[in-house]
Amino acid sequence: MNHEDARVAVRAVGAVTALGPDAAALWAGARDGRVGIRPVQRIDLTGVRTKLGGEVDALPETAHPYPRPGGYRDRVVELALHAADEAVAAAAPAIDRAGLERCGVVHGTCNAGLLSGREWLAAVDRGERPAPGLAAMSTPQAAAEALAGAYGFGGPVVAVNTACASGANAIGWAADLIRSGQADVVLTGGADAFSDVLFAGFNSLEALSAEPARPYSAGRSGLSLGEGAAYLVLVREDLAEPGDVLAWVGGYGLSADGYHPTAPRPDGSGAALAIGQALRSAGVDQSDVGYVNGHGTGTEKNDPAETSAIRTALGPAADDAVVSSTKSVIGHLLGAAGAAEALVTVHALAERTAPPTASYLGPDPSCDLDYVPLDARALDTRVAVSNNFAFGGSNASLALLRRDDDRRPPAPEVDDVVVTGLALLGPFGDGVAAARAALADETGIPADPEGRAATMTVDPEPYLTRKARRRMDRMTVAAIVTVAKALADAGIEDDERAGIGVVLGTSAGPVESMARFTRGVIADGAAGADPGVFPNTVYNQATGQVSQHLGLYGPTSTVSAGHASGATALGYGYELLRTGRADTIVCVAVDLVDELVVRAYRDLGVLSTVPGDRRFAITDTAVALVLERRGAAGQHGRRPLAELAGHGGASRVRPGGVSWDLTGDATTRATDQALRTAGLRPDDVTRIWPAAAGLAPADRAELAGLGRVFGDRLPVLRTPKVVLGEPVGPGGALTAALAADELGTDPQGGAALVQAVSLGGSAVSLALRPCP
């Protein structure tokens, strides 16, 4: 059941920051302007411009089981669980009313399990045999599934990786999951932890301040890094008692600058689009906004750009709104920043107090708003905005409403979502026809005692010049080429591109760049940090480069759900389109194989060496599908291949284990949800594209889950990954592209289901049907 005009309540919050171990400490410190940025104790900062950061004091080890390969405890998971404990405990009555299977997780992060990945990489380079699960813990989905496992949540479990905008993006997506009926309660927020790699990277960009950051101020000299975690529990309004509501999530907006890998668009126009969309989706006017919790990094370029964005989005009302930056007291929490700052904004509304911008020195002509310098101020507004803008030009803005505000979000103009363009690149070649030819010839991946893996060659011409791709990694080049091909396949002209959005799904992310940069730091400390590589280490850099080079400025996000990442990107794109946040979105999924990826899968014991050995081969793959609202496609005369009619997500995470869903329960519930949202019966489905790729226990569990939905009338199964190999994150996108192509050539053949399953217990199902 959909509840597009339902209100989504902030029911509870939790935080761990440099200001203390809970949300109360964060709010009190922010309100009082108490600066928690101080000398860092846990990390050797030799060669780094500053020794300061918003460091979290020592915490007791969490009692929750989560994967600890070789006994290693990842700090980002520890921070996440401590903050989430507070929020989940406070929201217990609402969680009980909803039931655990209706509770989901949307986790935001920039660096994911960087510490686990660093530990694994260092051991590999020393010639040691590290604990196999360390590499698996480096992915964004690992922490998301650790949270789900800790609390027994069985709803959708996903990670958002839009760098410094991740926390805000996660909160907005969580609200969407509730309004679309995918979940009734969602734990959402973000976490990131300090590392020598992180400090070395920002130091190489000369972005760090030698003193606590002074956002928007004259004399500001850079940002202060922070670490920590913050989570909100969002609930459907009927599950929260009126006295328990802290605030309402009115709406949110996403956009792409499409300008530069690290710098914002100077006029703030990209960020203004996100703010404007947040206000429209919440049904509030510019003049309603009384407070803005700004991105406010304290850097030379970001603060003036954000000031311009606020002025553009609010118009003359910007002079009456007050603005402040929470980063002035806790530093920049990266993927957790948006969540921590939303939490402060919730308290600011509830307590009618605007927290100050600490350490403010005086006005700068390029930053000419009221930044609440030094001391808190009384605040009488029902509407606040929280902004977060990121590397790669990813922008996210939240519109939050005071708990006594009774307005409802306007019901969106819902439309069907159709597939109008496809592009596939892999070892099989270029395009759907090449993939089908490989399947017809059963051209699989040959035996290899080191592990069956296949890579692809991507021709960047004519999409990228040699100069343009000089600092790009293979993942970014593959993403740009694949999206360009998909746009061409849909017949989209250059002058139609500006409003198009991009959602990218990836499991492993930019492994090539992360390894290259980290190895430099491990070998030579801060002096070994390459500023040309560091921007490519964030998961959304490929997304940002797609937007920049192809001129796509609509809603943008980067998401991860392990091997279900591609299917998750399609599900998110579907929601953004169906509710009118864009007319066209390209969903692209990319993961590439190198010797480190092969080593990681081989050590986990799931990588095949000979065909038929009950494990899977892995491959490079890039897939892009152009999704459009049916009305927009018709207006432009584009013929849809198929309709993406619905989707579902569910999880069954085993606490403390890195394992697929052994029962297939998550597959059953995700499939049921997809059928419900699509308005289909099991008898309407004539073919299923399962996640099956040869890993016998996982494939057997998935089949059992499907059997509970279809009984003894199981539709025809299409299993291309058994031949082509497991593309890791893009697997669901690959099979969705093949399914859409088949539906386009056989419109009388009935509906199709596409399945995807992560190795950690998350399942996604997509429902497609023909377009006559």
PDB file of C-alpha atoms in Angstrom, residues 250-401:
ATOM      1  CA  GLY A 250       8.553  17.160   5.122  1.00  0.00           C
ATOM      2  CA  GLY A 251      10.555  16.410   1.987  1.00  0.00           C
ATOM      3  CA  TYR A 252      13.975  16.316   0.397  1.00  0.00           C
ATOM      4  CA  GLY A 253      15.768  17.192  -2.794  1.00  0.00           C
ATOM      5  CA  LEU A 254      18.692  15.803  -4.770  1.00  0.00           C
ATOM      6  CA  SER A 255      20.673  17.329  -7.626  1.00  0.00           C
ATOM      7  CA  ALA A 256      24.003  17.185  -9.420  1.00  0.00           C
ATOM      8  CA  ASP A 257      26.373  20.096  -9.935  1.00  0.00           C
ATOM      9  CA  GLY A 258      27.991  18.413 -12.934  1.00  0.00           C
ATOM     10  CA  TYR A 259      30.880  20.824 -12.500  1.00  0.00           C
ATOM     11  CA  HIS A 260      34.080  19.494 -10.866  1.00  0.00           C
ATOM     12  CA  PRO A 261      35.318  16.410  -8.947  1.00  0.00           C
ATOM     13  CA  THR A 262      35.794  18.330  -5.666  1.00  0.00           C
ATOM     14  CA  ALA A 263      34.724  21.967  -6.034  1.00  0.00           C
ATOM     15  CA  PRO A 264      31.095  23.169  -5.979  1.00  0.00           C
ATOM     16  CA  ARG A 265      29.492  25.070  -8.827  1.00  0.00           C
ATOM     17  CA  PRO A 266      30.471  28.650  -7.839  1.00  0.00           C
ATOM     18  CA  ASP A 267      27.034  30.206  -8.369  1.00  0.00           C
ATOM     19  CA  GLY A 268      25.366  27.541  -6.203  1.00  0.00           C
ATOM     20  CA  SER A 269      22.795  26.797  -8.900  1.00  0.00           C
ATOM     21  CA  GLY A 270      23.108  23.021  -8.564  1.00  0.00           C
ATOM     22  CA  ALA A 271      22.671  23.084  -4.803  1.00  0.00           C
ATOM     23  CA  ALA A 272      19.748  25.505  -5.163  1.00  0.00           C
ATOM     24  CA  LEU A 273      17.921  22.888  -7.233  1.00  0.00           C
ATOM     25  CA  ALA A 274      18.132  20.439  -4.321  1.00  0.00           C
ATOM     26  CA  ILE A 275      16.874  23.010  -1.812  1.00  0.00           C
ATOM     27  CA  GLY A 276      13.991  23.988  -4.093  1.00  0.00           C
ATOM     28  CA  GLN A 277      12.982  20.380  -4.623  1.00  0.00           C
ATOM     29  CA  ALA A 278      13.019  19.784  -0.862  1.00  0.00           C
ATOM     30  CA  LEU A 279      10.658  22.715  -0.319  1.00  0.00           C
ATOM     31  CA  ARG A 280       8.291  21.694  -3.116  1.00  0.00           C
ATOM     32  CA  SER A 281       8.084  18.078  -1.953  1.00  0.00           C
ATOM     33  CA  ALA A 282       7.290  19.294   1.566  1.00  0.00           C
ATOM     34  CA  GLY A 283       4.649  21.760   0.360  1.00  0.00           C
ATOM     35  CA  VAL A 284       6.292  24.790   1.987  1.00  0.00           C
ATOM     36  CA  ASP A 285       7.001  28.259   0.649  1.00  0.00           C
ATOM     37  CA  GLN A 286      10.319  30.068   0.628  1.00  0.00           C
ATOM     38  CA  SER A 287       9.078  32.469   3.283  1.00  0.00           C
ATOM     39  CA  ASP A 288       8.220  29.578   5.619  1.00  0.00           C
ATOM     40  CA  VAL A 289      11.887  28.693   6.133  1.00  0.00           C
ATOM     41  CA  GLY A 290      13.207  30.259   9.310  1.00  0.00           C
ATOM     42  CA  TYR A 291      16.386  28.249   9.851  1.00  0.00           C
ATOM     43  CA  VAL A 292      18.989  26.618   7.637  1.00  0.00           C
ATOM     44  CA  ASN A 293      21.530  24.186   9.061  1.00  0.00           C
ATOM     45  CA  GLY A 294      24.130  24.829   6.428  1.00  0.00           C
ATOM     46  CA  HIS A 295      26.737  22.594   4.889  1.00  0.00           C
ATOM     47  CA  GLY A 296      29.203  25.206   6.117  1.00  0.00           C
ATOM     48  CA  THR A 297      32.584  23.513   5.746  1.00  0.00           C
ATOM     49  CA  GLY A 298      34.733  26.590   6.324  1.00  0.00           C
ATOM     50  CA  THR A 299      36.488  26.304   2.960  1.00  0.00           C
ATOM     51  CA  GLU A 300      37.137  29.177   0.595  1.00  0.00           C
ATOM     52  CA  LYS A 301      34.906  27.912  -2.215  1.00  0.00           C
ATOM     53  CA  ASN A 302      32.140  25.975  -0.479  1.00  0.00           C
ATOM     54  CA  ASP A 303      30.784  28.657   1.842  1.00  0.00           C
ATOM     55  CA  PRO A 304      30.205  31.358  -0.815  1.00  0.00           C
ATOM     56  CA  ALA A 305      28.684  28.796  -3.183  1.00  0.00           C
ATOM     57  CA  GLU A 306      26.256  27.635  -0.503  1.00  0.00           C
ATOM     58  CA  THR A 307      25.387  31.241   0.354  1.00  0.00           C
ATOM     59  CA  SER A 308      24.474  31.815  -3.293  1.00  0.00           C
ATOM     60  CA  ALA A 309      22.473  28.585  -3.333  1.00  0.00           C
ATOM     61  CA  ILE A 310      20.431  29.642  -0.300  1.00  0.00           C
ATOM     62  CA  ARG A 311      19.783  33.063  -1.825  1.00  0.00           C
ATOM     63  CA  THR A 312      18.705  31.516  -5.126  1.00  0.00           C
ATOM     64  CA  ALA A 313      16.439  28.925  -3.484  1.00  0.00           C
ATOM     65  CA  LEU A 314      14.821  31.205  -0.872  1.00  0.00           C
ATOM     66  CA  GLY A 315      14.805  34.439  -2.836  1.00  0.00           C
ATOM     67  CA  PRO A 316      14.164  37.567  -0.747  1.00  0.00           C
ATOM     68  CA  ALA A 317      13.199  35.328   2.214  1.00  0.00           C
ATOM     69  CA  ALA A 318      16.886  34.415   2.603  1.00  0.00           C
ATOM     70  CA  ASP A 319      17.425  37.724   4.426  1.00  0.00           C
ATOM     71  CA  ASP A 320      14.943  36.671   7.129  1.00  0.00           C
ATOM     72  CA  ALA A 321      16.285  33.147   7.679  1.00  0.00           C
ATOM     73  CA  VAL A 322      19.123  32.369  10.050  1.00  0.00           C
ATOM     74  CA  VAL A 323      21.921  29.982   9.070  1.00  0.00           C
ATOM     75  CA  SER A 324      24.492  28.118  11.152  1.00  0.00           C
ATOM     76  CA  SER A 325      27.005  25.302  10.736  1.00  0.00           C
ATOM     77  CA  THR A 326      27.205  22.352  13.114  1.00  0.00           C
ATOM     78  CA  LYS A 327      30.609  21.550  11.586  1.00  0.00           C
ATOM     79  CA  SER A 328      32.015  24.415  13.619  1.00  0.00           C
ATOM     80  CA  VAL A 329      31.669  22.305  16.795  1.00  0.00           C
ATOM     81  CA  ILE A 330      32.056  18.650  15.718  1.00  0.00           C
ATOM     82  CA  GLY A 331      33.949  18.977  12.439  1.00  0.00           C
ATOM     83  CA  HIS A 332      32.929  17.458   9.142  1.00  0.00           C
ATOM     84  CA  LEU A 333      31.556  13.951   9.764  1.00  0.00           C
ATOM     85  CA  LEU A 334      31.535  13.160   6.030  1.00  0.00           C
ATOM     86  CA  GLY A 335      28.894  10.466   5.413  1.00  0.00           C
ATOM     87  CA  ALA A 336      27.464  11.020   8.897  1.00  0.00           C
ATOM     88  CA  ALA A 337      27.372  14.811   8.577  1.00  0.00           C
ATOM     89  CA  GLY A 338      23.883  15.019   7.097  1.00  0.00           C
ATOM     90  CA  ALA A 339      22.436  12.821   9.829  1.00  0.00           C
ATOM     91  CA  ALA A 340      24.154  14.631  12.708  1.00  0.00           C
ATOM     92  CA  GLU A 341      23.103  17.998  11.298  1.00  0.00           C
ATOM     93  CA  ALA A 342      19.517  16.834  10.718  1.00  0.00           C
ATOM     94  CA  LEU A 343      19.456  15.703  14.355  1.00  0.00           C
ATOM     95  CA  VAL A 344      20.602  19.165  15.496  1.00  0.00           C
ATOM     96  CA  THR A 345      17.974  20.724  13.241  1.00  0.00           C
ATOM     97  CA  VAL A 346      15.246  18.557  14.799  1.00  0.00           C
ATOM     98  CA  HIS A 347      16.253  19.807  18.249  1.00  0.00           C
ATOM     99  CA  ALA A 348      16.513  23.405  17.029  1.00  0.00           C
ATOM    100  CA  LEU A 349      12.890  23.242  15.879  1.00  0.00           C
ATOM    101  CA  ALA A 350      11.657  21.474  18.997  1.00  0.00           C
ATOM    102  CA  GLU A 351      13.441  23.793  21.443  1.00  0.00           C
ATOM    103  CA  ARG A 352      12.941  26.901  19.306  1.00  0.00           C
ATOM    104  CA  THR A 353      16.615  27.729  19.461  1.00  0.00           C
ATOM    105  CA  ALA A 354      19.014  28.402  16.595  1.00  0.00           C
ATOM    106  CA  PRO A 355      22.446  27.004  17.492  1.00  0.00           C
ATOM    107  CA  PRO A 356      25.379  29.274  16.666  1.00  0.00           C
ATOM    108  CA  THR A 357      28.248  29.098  14.242  1.00  0.00           C
ATOM    109  CA  ALA A 358      31.145  28.744  16.681  1.00  0.00           C
ATOM    110  CA  SER A 359      34.563  30.388  16.195  1.00  0.00           C
ATOM    111  CA  TYR A 360      33.045  32.987  13.865  1.00  0.00           C
ATOM    112  CA  LEU A 361      35.535  35.846  13.330  1.00  0.00           C
ATOM    113  CA  GLY A 362      33.441  38.331  11.391  1.00  0.00           C
ATOM    114  CA  PRO A 363      31.613  38.847   8.100  1.00  0.00           C
ATOM    115  CA  ASP A 364      33.033  37.984   4.692  1.00  0.00           C
ATOM    116  CA  PRO A 365      31.617  39.965   1.729  1.00  0.00           C
ATOM    117  CA  SER A 366      30.998  36.720  -0.179  1.00  0.00           C
ATOM    118  CA  CYS A 367      29.001  35.238   2.730  1.00  0.00           C
ATOM    119  CA  ASP A 368      26.305  37.788   3.496  1.00  0.00           C
ATOM    120  CA  LEU A 369      23.581  35.910   5.389  1.00  0.00           C
ATOM    121  CA  ASP A 370      22.828  35.852   9.130  1.00  0.00           C
ATOM    122  CA  TYR A 371      25.049  33.008  10.421  1.00  0.00           C
ATOM    123  CA  VAL A 372      24.107  33.240  14.142  1.00  0.00           C
ATOM    124  CA  PRO A 373      27.667  34.036  15.229  1.00  0.00           C
ATOM    125  CA  LEU A 374      28.973  32.665  18.537  1.00  0.00           C
ATOM    126  CA  ASP A 375      25.767  32.592  20.608  1.00  0.00           C
ATOM    127  CA  ALA A 376      22.458  30.750  20.257  1.00  0.00           C
ATOM    128  CA  ARG A 377      19.345  32.703  19.418  1.00  0.00           C
ATOM    129  CA  ALA A 378      15.608  32.268  19.963  1.00  0.00           C
ATOM    130  CA  LEU A 379      13.951  30.740  16.921  1.00  0.00           C
ATOM    131  CA  ASP A 380      10.269  30.848  16.020  1.00  0.00           C
ATOM    132  CA  THR A 381       9.748  28.832  12.863  1.00  0.00           C
ATOM    133  CA  ARG A 382       7.948  25.678  11.866  1.00  0.00           C
ATOM    134  CA  VAL A 383      10.221  24.909   8.905  1.00  0.00           C
ATOM    135  CA  ALA A 384      13.947  24.317   8.684  1.00  0.00           C
ATOM    136  CA  VAL A 385      16.278  23.152   5.936  1.00  0.00           C
ATOM    137  CA  SER A 386      19.400  21.034   6.372  1.00  0.00           C
ATOM    138  CA  ASN A 387      21.920  21.125   3.513  1.00  0.00           C
ATOM    139  CA  ASN A 388      24.714  18.745   2.528  1.00  0.00           C
ATOM    140  CA  PHE A 389      26.841  19.000  -0.594  1.00  0.00           C
ATOM    141  CA  ALA A 390      29.563  16.573  -1.612  1.00  0.00           C
ATOM    142  CA  PHE A 391      32.563  15.664  -3.730  1.00  0.00           C
ATOM    143  CA  GLY A 392      31.400  14.788  -7.213  1.00  0.00           C
ATOM    144  CA  GLY A 393      28.753  17.514  -7.038  1.00  0.00           C
ATOM    145  CA  SER A 394      26.141  15.410  -5.218  1.00  0.00           C
ATOM    146  CA  ASN A 395      23.675  17.701  -3.430  1.00  0.00           C
ATOM    147  CA  ALA A 396      21.047  16.760  -0.844  1.00  0.00           C
ATOM    148  CA  SER A 397      18.701  18.988   1.121  1.00  0.00           C
ATOM    149  CA  LEU A 398      16.117  18.087   3.772  1.00  0.00           C
ATOM    150  CA  ALA A 399      13.008  20.056   4.708  1.00  0.00           C
ATOM    151  CA  LEU A 400      12.095  19.352   8.354  1.00  0.00           C
ATOM    152  CA  LEU A 401       8.917  20.510  10.069  1.00  0.00           C
TER     153      LEU A 401
END
